[in-house]
Coordinates of C-alpha atoms (C1' of nucleotides) and ligand atoms in Angstrom, one line a residue:
Chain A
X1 CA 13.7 -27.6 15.7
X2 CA 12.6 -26.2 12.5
X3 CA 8.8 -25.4 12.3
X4 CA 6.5 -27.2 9.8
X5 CA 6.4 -23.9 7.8
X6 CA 10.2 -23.3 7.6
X7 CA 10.5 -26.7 6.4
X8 CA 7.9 -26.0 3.7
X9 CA 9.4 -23.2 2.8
X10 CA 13.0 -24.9 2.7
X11 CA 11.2 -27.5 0.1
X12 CA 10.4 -24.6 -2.1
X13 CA 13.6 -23.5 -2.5
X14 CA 12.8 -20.0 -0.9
X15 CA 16.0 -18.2 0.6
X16 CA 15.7 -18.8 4.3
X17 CA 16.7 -15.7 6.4
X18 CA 16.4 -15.1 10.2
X19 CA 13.0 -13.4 10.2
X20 CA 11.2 -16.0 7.5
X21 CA 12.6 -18.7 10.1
X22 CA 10.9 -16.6 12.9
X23 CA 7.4 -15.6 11.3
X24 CA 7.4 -19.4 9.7
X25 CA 7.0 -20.4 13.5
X26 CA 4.9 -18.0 14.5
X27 CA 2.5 -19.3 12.4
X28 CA 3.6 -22.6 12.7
X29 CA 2.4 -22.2 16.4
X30 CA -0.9 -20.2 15.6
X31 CA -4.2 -22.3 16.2
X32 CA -6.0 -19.4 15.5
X33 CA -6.4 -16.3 12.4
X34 CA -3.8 -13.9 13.3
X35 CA -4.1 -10.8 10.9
X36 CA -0.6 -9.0 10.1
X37 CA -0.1 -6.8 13.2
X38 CA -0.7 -9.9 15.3
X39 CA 1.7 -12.1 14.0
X40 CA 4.3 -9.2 14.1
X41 CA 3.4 -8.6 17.5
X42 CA 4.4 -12.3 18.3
X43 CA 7.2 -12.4 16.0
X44 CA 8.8 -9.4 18.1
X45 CA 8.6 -11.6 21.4
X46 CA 10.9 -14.2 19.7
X47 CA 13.3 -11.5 17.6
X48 CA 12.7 -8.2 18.6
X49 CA 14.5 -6.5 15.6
X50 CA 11.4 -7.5 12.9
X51 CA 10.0 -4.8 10.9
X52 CA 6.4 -4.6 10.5
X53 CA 7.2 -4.4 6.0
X54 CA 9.2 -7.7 6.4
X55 CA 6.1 -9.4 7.8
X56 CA 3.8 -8.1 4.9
X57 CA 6.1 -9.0 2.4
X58 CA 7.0 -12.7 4.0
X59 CA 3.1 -13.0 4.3
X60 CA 2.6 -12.5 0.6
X61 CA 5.7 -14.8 0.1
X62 CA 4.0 -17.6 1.9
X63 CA 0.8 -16.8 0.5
X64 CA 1.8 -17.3 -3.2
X65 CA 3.6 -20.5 -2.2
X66 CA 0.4 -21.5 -1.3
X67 CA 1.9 -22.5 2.7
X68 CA -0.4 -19.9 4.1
X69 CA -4.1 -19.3 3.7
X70 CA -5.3 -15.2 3.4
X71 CA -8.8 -14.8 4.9
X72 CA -11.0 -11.9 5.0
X73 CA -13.7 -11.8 8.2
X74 CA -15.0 -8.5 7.1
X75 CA -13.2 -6.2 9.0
X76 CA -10.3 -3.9 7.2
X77 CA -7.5 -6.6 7.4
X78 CA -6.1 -10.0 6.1
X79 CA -6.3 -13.0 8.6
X80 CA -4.2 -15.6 7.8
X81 CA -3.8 -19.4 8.7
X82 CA -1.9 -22.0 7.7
X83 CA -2.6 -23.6 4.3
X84 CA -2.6 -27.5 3.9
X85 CA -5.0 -28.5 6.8
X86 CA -8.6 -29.7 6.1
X87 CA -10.6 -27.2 3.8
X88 CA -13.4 -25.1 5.8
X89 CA -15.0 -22.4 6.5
X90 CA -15.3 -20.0 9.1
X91 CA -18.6 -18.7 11.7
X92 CA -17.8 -15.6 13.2
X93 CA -19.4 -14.2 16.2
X94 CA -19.6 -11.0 16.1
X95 CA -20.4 -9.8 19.2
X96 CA -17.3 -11.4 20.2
X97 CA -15.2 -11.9 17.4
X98 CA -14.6 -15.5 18.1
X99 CA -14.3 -17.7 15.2
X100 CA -15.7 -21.5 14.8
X101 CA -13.8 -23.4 12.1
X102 CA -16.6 -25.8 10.4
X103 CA -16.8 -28.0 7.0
X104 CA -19.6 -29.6 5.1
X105 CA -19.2 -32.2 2.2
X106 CA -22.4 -31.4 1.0
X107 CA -22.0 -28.1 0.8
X108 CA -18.7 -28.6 -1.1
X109 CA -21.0 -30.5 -3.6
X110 CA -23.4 -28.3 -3.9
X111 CA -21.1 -25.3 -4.7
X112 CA -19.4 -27.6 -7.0
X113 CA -22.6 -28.4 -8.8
X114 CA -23.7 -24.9 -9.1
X115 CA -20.5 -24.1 -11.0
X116 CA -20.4 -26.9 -13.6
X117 CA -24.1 -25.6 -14.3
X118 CA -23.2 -22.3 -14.8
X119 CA -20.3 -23.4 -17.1
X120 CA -17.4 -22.7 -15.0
X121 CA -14.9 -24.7 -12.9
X122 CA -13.7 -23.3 -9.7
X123 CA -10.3 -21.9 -8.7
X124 CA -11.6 -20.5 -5.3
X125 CA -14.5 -19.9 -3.1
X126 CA -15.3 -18.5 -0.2
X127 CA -18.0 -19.0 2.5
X128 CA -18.1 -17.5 6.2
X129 CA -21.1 -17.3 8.3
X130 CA -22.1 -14.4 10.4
X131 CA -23.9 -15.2 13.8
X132 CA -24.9 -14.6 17.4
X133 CA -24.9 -17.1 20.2
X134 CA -28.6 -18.8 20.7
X135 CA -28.0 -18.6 24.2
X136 CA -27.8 -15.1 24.6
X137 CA -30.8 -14.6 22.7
X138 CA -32.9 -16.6 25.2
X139 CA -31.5 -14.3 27.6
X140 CA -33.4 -11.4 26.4
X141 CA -36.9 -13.1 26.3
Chain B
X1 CA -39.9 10.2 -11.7
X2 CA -38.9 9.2 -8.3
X3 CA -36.6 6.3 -7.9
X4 CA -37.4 2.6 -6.2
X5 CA -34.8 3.3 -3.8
X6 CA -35.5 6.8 -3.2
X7 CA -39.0 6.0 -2.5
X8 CA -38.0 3.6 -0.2
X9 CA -35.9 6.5 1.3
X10 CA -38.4 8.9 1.9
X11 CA -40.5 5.6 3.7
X12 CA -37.6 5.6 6.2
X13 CA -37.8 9.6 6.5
X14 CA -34.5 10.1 4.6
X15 CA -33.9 14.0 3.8
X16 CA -33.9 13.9 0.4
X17 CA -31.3 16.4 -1.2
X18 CA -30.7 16.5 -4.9
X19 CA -27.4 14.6 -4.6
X20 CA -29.4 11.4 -3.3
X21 CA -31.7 11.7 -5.7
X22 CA -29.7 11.5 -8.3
X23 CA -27.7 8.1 -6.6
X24 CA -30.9 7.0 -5.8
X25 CA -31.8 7.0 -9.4
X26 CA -28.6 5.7 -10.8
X27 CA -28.2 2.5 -8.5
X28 CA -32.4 2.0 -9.4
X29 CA -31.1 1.8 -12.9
X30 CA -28.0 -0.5 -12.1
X31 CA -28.4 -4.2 -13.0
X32 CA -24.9 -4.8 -12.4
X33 CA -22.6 -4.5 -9.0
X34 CA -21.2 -1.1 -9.4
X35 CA -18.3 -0.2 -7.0
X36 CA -18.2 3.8 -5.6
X37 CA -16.3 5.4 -8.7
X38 CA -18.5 3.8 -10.8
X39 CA -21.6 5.4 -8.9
X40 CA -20.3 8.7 -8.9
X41 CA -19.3 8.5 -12.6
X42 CA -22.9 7.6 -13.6
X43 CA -24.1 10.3 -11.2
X44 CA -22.2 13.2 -12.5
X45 CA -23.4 12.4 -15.9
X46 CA -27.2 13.2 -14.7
X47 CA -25.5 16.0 -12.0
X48 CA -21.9 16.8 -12.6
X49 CA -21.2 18.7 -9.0
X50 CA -21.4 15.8 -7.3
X51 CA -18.8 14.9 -4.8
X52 CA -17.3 11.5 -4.4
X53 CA -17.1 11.9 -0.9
X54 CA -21.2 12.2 -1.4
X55 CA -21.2 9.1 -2.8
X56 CA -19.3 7.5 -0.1
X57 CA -21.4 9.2 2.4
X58 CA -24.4 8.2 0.7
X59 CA -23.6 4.2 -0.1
X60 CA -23.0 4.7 3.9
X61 CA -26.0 6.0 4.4
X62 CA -28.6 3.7 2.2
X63 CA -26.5 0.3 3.4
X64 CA -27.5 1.2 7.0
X65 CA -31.4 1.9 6.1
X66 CA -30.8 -1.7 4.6
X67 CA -31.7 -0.1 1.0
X68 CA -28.5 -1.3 -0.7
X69 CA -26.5 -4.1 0.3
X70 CA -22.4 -4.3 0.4
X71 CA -20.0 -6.5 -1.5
X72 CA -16.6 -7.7 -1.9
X73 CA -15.7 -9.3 -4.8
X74 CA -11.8 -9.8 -3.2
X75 CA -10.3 -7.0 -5.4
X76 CA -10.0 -3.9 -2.7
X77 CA -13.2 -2.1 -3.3
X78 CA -16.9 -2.5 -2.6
X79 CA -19.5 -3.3 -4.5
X80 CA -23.4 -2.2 -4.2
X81 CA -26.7 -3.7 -5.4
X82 CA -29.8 -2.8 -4.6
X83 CA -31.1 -4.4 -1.3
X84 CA -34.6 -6.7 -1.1
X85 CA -34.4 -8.4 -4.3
X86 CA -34.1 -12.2 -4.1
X87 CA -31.5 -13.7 -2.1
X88 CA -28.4 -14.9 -4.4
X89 CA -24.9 -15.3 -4.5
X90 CA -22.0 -14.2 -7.0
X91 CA -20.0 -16.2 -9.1
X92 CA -17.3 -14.7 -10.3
X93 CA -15.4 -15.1 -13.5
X94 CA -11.9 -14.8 -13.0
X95 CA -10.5 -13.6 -16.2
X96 CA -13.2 -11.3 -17.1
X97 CA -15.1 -10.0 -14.1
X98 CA -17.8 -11.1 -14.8
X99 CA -20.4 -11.6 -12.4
X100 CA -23.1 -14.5 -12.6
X101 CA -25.7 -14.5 -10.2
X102 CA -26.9 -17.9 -8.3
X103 CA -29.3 -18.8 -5.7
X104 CA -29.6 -22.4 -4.0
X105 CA -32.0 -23.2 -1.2
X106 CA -30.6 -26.3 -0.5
X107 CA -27.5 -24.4 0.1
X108 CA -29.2 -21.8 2.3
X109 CA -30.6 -24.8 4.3
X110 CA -27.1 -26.8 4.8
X111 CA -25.9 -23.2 6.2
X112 CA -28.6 -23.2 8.9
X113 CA -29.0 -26.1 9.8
X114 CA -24.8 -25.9 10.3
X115 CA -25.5 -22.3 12.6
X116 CA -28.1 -24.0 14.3
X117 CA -26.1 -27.1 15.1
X118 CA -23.2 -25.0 16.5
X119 CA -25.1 -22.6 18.7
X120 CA -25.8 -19.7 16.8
X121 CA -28.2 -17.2 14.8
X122 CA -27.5 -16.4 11.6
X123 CA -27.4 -12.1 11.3
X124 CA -25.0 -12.6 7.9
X125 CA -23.3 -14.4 5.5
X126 CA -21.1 -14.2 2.2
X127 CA -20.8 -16.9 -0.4
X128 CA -18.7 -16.2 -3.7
X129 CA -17.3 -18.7 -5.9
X130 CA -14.6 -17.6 -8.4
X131 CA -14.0 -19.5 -11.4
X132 CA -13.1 -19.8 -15.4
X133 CA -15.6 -21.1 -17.8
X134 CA -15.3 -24.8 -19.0
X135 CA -15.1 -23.8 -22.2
X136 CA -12.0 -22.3 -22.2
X137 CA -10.2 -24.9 -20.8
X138 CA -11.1 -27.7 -23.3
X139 CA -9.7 -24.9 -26.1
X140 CA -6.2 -25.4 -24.2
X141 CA -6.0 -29.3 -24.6
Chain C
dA1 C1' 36.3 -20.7 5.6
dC2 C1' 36.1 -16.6 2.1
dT3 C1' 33.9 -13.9 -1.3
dA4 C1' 30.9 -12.0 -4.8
dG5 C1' 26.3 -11.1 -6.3
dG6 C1' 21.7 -11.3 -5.8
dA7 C1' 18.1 -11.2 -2.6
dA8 C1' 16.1 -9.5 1.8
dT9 C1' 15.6 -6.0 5.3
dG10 C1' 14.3 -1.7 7.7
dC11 C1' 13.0 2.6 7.4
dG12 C1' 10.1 6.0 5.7
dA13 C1' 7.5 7.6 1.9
dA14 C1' 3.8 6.4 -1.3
dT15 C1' -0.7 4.3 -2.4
dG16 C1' -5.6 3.6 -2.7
dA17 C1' -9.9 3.2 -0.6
dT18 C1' -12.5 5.3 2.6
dT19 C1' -13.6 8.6 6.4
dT20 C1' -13.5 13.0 8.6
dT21 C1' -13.2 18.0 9.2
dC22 C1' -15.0 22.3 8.5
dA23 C1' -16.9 26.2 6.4
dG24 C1' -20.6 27.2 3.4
dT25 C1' -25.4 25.6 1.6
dA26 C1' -29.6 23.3 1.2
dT27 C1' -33.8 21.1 3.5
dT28 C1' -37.6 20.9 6.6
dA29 C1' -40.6 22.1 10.1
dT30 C1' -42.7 26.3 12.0
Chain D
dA1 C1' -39.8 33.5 5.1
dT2 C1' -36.9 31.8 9.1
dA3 C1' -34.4 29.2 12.1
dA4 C1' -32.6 25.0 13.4
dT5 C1' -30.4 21.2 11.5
dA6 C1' -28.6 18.3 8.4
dC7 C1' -25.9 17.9 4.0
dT8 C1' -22.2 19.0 0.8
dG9 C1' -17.6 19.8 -1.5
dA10 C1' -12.8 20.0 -1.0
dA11 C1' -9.0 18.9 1.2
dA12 C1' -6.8 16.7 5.0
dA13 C1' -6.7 12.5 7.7
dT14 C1' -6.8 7.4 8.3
dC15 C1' -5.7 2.7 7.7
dA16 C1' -3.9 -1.3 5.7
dT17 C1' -0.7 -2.4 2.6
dT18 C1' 3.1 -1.6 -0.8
dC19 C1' 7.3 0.5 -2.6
dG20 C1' 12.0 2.8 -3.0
dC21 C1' 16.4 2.7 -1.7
dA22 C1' 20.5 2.3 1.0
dT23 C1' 22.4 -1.3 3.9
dT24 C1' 22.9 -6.1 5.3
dC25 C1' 22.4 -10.9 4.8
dC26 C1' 22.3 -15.6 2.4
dT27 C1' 24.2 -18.9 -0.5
dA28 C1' 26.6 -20.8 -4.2
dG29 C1' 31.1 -21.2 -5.9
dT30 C1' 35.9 -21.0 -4.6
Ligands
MN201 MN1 -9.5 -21.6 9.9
MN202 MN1 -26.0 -9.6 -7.2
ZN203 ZN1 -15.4 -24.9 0.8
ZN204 ZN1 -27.3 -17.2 1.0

DNA sequence: ACTAGGAATGCGAATGATTTTCAGTATTAT
DNA sequence: ATAATACTGAAAATCATTCGCATTCCTAGT
């Protein structure tokens, strides 16, 4: 049973030690945006003998092989996710720090538009919404 | 003399100590997206005993009165611009830093419409685009 | 399977941006 | 002018992340 990420990794010819195996299915298993501390924290429940610099560096690893994504919601740290999947973008709630995953063609257009108007071809881009639950706002009234 | 912004301070019942005069005055003057060392070098050259740990203090200060408004451009440091202009995005060249300015209502439309739809309020968002000019890249073929 | 050599790891120290602490100083209302 | 209070500079503290180095682990070649 070799996670989708250890098998990606395999295909790139990167040296496959114990601890890449292990945080290669951590995030394998992740459905959400574990930042560094987190995924260490779950990586220690499967091999308890992971340091905390291994997991920074085998996050950079993956995320110049391009098998991770690193995301940034604004707060101090990298949040991370597993590249490959449908592009999007993020809404964060910040009261709760819950995060809603969303995409938009048009949008995708649009931004692409802008660019080739400006002159300039995109290598990245990055879009993340801030909000608050409408619900709770009818609460106040 | 007195600065945009530090007329806009003294609205909100800032005290107003030489120090802030003098950032007040420089990010007035900015017309680009200076990070904090930059600040404080274009302070010191009106007041040279100011303290970079004013400046942080003060970029603190005028982003919470809303005067000033905080950016990341991905590399690790922030980046001010005066608050209350019109609302725009950054693109972002790449190779050179550069930063192009871009607004799109269409855009700023799609991303309500997209809060709306999945329960929330807008309170903030980021949009950045990095990219390399066309240009260049028909000089490589 | 055995081994050599290069790469990866763990630990702690180093970094870089930002914040905080604290003693001294400036600002503002009285 | 004075007192109360907020602000400042300098250095120390934080926090996330990276690095240095001695030790250990892979993997290709035997
Ligand atoms: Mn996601
Ligand atoms: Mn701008
Ligand atoms: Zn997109
Ligand atoms: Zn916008």
């Amino acid at each position: 049973m070799i996670s989708r990420l250890e098998a990606l990794c395999l295909e790139k010819g990167l040296k496959m030690t114990g601890q890449r195996r292990v945080i290669s299915q951590v995030l394998s298993e992740a459905d959400d945006h574990p930042d560094v501390e987190e995924v260490h924290r779950r990586a220690l429940l499967i091999d308890p003998r992971i340091s905390i610099a291994t997991v920074y560096r085998t996050m950079r690893l993956l995320e110049e092989a391009q098998v991770i994504e690193r995301l940034d919601f604004g707060d101090g740290r990298a949040r991370y996710e597993e590249a490959g999947a449908d592009h999007h973008h993020h809404l964060i709630d910040t009261r709760t720090g819950r995060v809603i995953e969303f995409s938009c063609s048009e949008l995708e257009a649009i931004k692409e538009r802008i660019a080739r108007e400006l002159g300039y071809r995109i290598v990245a881009h990055r879009l993340e919404i801030y909000g608050v639950p409408l619900d709770e706002e009818e609460g106040k009234k």
